N, CA and C of each residue as an Amber inpcrd file, in Angstrom:
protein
   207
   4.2360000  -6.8480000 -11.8390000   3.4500000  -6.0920000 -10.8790000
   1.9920000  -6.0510000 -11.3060000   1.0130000  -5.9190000 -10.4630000
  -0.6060000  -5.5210000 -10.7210000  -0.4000000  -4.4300000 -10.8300000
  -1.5000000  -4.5350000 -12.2290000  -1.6520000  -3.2480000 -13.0900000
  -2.7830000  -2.2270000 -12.2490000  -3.5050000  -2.6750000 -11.3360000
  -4.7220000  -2.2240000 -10.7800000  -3.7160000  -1.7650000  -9.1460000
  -3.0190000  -2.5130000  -8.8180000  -2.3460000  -1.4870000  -7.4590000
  -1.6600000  -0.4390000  -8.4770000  -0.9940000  -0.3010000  -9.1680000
  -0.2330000   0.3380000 -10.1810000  -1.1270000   1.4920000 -10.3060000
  -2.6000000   1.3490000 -10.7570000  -3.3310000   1.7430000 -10.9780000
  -3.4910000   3.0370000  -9.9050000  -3.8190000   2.6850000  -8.6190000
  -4.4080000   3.2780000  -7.5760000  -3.0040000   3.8000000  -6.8340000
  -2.2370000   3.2420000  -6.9400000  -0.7180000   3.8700000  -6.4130000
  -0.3760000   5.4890000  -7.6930000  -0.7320000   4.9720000  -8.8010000
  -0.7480000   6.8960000  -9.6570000  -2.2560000   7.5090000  -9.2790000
  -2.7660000   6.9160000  -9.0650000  -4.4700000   7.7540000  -8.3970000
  -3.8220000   8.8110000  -7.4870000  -2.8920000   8.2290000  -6.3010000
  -3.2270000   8.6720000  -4.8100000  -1.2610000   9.5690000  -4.9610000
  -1.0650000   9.3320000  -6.2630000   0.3290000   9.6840000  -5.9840000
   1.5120000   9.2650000  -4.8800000   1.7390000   7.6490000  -5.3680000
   2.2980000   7.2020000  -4.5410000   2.9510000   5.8940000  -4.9400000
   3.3320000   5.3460000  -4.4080000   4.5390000   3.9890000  -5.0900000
   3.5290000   2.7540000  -4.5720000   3.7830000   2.1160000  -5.4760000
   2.7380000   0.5510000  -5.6150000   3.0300000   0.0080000  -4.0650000
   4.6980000   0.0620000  -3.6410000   4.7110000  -0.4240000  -1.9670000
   3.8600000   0.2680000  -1.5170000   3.8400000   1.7280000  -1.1040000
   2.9860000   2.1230000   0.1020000   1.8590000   2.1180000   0.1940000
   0.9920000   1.6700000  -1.5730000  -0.3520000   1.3010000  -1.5390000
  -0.5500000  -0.1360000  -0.7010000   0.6520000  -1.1550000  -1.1300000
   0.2020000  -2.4270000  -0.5040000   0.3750000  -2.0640000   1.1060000
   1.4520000  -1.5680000   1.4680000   1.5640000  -1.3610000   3.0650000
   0.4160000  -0.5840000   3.8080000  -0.6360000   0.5910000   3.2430000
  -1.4690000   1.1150000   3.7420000  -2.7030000   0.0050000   3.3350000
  -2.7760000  -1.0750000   2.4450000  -3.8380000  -1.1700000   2.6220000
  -3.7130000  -2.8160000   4.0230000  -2.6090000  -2.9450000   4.0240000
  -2.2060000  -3.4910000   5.0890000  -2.9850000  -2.9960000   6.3830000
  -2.2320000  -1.9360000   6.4760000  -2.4600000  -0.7190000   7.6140000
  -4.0210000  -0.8300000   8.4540000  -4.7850000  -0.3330000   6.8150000
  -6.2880000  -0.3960000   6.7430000  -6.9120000  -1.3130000   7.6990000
  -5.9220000  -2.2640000   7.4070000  -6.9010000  -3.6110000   7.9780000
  -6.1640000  -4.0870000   9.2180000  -5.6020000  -3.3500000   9.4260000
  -4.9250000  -3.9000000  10.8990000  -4.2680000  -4.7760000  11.2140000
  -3.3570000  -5.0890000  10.2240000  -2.2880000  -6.1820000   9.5990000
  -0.9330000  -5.1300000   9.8110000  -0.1390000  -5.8090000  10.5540000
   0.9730000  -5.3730000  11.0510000   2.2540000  -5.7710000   9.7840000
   2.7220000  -4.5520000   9.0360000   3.8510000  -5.1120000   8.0140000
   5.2660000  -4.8450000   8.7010000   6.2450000  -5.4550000   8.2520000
   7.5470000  -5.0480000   8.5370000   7.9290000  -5.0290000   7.1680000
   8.4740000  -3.6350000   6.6730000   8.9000000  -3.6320000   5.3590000
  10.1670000  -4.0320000   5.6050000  10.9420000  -3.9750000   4.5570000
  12.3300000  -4.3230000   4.7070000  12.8710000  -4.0100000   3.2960000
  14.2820000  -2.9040000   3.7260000  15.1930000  -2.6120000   2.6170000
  16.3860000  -2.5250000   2.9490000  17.2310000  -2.1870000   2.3340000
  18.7020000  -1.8220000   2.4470000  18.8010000  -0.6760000   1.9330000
  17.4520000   0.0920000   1.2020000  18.0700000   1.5710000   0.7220000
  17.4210000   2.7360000   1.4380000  18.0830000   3.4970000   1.9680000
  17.8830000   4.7420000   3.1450000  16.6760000   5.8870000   2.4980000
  16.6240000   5.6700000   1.2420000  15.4630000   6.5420000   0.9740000
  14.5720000   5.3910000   0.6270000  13.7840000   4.5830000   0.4210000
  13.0740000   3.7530000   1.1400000  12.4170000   3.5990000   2.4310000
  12.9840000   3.6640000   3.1910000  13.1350000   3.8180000   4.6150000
  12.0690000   5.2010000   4.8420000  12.1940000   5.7980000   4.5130000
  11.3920000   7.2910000   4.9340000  10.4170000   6.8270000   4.0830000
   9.9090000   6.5440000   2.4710000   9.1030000   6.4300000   1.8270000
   7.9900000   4.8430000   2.4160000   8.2190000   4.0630000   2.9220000
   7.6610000   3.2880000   3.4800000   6.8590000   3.4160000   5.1520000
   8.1490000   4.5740000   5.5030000   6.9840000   5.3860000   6.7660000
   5.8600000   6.3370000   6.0520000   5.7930000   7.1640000   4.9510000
   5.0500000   7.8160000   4.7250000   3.7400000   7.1870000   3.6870000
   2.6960000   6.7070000   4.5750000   1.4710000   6.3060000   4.4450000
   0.8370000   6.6210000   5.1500000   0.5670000   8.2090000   5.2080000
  -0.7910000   8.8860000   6.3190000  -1.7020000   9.4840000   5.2750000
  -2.2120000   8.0710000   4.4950000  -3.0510000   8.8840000   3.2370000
  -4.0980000   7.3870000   3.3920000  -5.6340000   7.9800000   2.9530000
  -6.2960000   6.2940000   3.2800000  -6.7440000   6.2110000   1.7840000
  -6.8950000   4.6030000   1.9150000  -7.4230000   4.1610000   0.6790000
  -9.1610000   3.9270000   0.9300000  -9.7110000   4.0450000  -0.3450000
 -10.9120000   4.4320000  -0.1680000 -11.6960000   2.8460000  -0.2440000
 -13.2450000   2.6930000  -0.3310000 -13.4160000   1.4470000  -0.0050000
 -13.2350000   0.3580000  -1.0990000 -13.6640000   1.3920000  -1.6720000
 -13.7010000   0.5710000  -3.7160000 -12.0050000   0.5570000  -3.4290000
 -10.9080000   0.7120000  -3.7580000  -9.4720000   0.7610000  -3.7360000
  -9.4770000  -0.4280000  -2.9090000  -9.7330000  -1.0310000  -1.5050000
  -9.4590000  -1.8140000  -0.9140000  -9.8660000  -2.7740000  -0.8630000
 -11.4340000  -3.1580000  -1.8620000 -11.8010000  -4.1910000  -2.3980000
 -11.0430000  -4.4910000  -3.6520000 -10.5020000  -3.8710000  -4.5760000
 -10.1080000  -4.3350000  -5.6150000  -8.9710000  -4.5840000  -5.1050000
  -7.9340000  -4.4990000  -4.2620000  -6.8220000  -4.8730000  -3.6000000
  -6.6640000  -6.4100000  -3.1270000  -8.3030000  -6.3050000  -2.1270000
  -8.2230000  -7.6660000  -1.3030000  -8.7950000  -8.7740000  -2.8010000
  -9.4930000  -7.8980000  -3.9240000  -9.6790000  -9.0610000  -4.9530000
  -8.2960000 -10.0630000  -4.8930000  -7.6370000  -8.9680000  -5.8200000
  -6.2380000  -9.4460000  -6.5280000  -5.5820000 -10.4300000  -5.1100000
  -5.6020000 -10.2490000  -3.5200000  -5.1640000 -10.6650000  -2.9170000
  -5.5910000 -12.0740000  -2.6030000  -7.1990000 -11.9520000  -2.7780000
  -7.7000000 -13.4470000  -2.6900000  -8.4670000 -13.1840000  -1.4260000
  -8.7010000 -12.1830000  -0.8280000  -9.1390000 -11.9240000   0.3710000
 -11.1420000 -11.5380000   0.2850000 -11.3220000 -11.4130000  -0.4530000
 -12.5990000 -10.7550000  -0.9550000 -13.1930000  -9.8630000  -0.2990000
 -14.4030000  -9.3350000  -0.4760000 -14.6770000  -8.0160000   0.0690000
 -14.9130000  -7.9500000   1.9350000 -14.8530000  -8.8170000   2.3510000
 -14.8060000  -9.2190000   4.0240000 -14.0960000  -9.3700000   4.6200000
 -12.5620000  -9.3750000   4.0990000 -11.4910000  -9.6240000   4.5510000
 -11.0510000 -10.9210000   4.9330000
């Protein structure tokens, strides 16, 4: 795993998925998560928290996306 989503997922109090799925979100990138475990399921809806701008550049770094998306 990235140590820097890792990072910002204990910042915001929250699991490294729902950092990647909100910063998804952010950008208006449509995710379909997918599990088989029922508490999952609720924890992957709950991303009504935003990531800030610095957080979503160092995201799209690691992603390859750079600061423009």
């Amino acid at each position: 795993r990235c140590s820097a989503v890792l990072r910002i997922a204990r910042a915001y109090g929250r699991t490294a998925a729902q950092v990647s799925l909100r910063w998804l979100v952010q950008q208006d990138i449509s995710a379909i998560p997918r599990t088989s475990k029922i508490e999952r399921l609720q924890e992957n809806l709950d991303i009504d928290f935003h990531l800030s701008d610095a957080d979503m550049a160092a995201i799209s770094a690691i992603a390859g996306r750079g600061a423009g998306g």
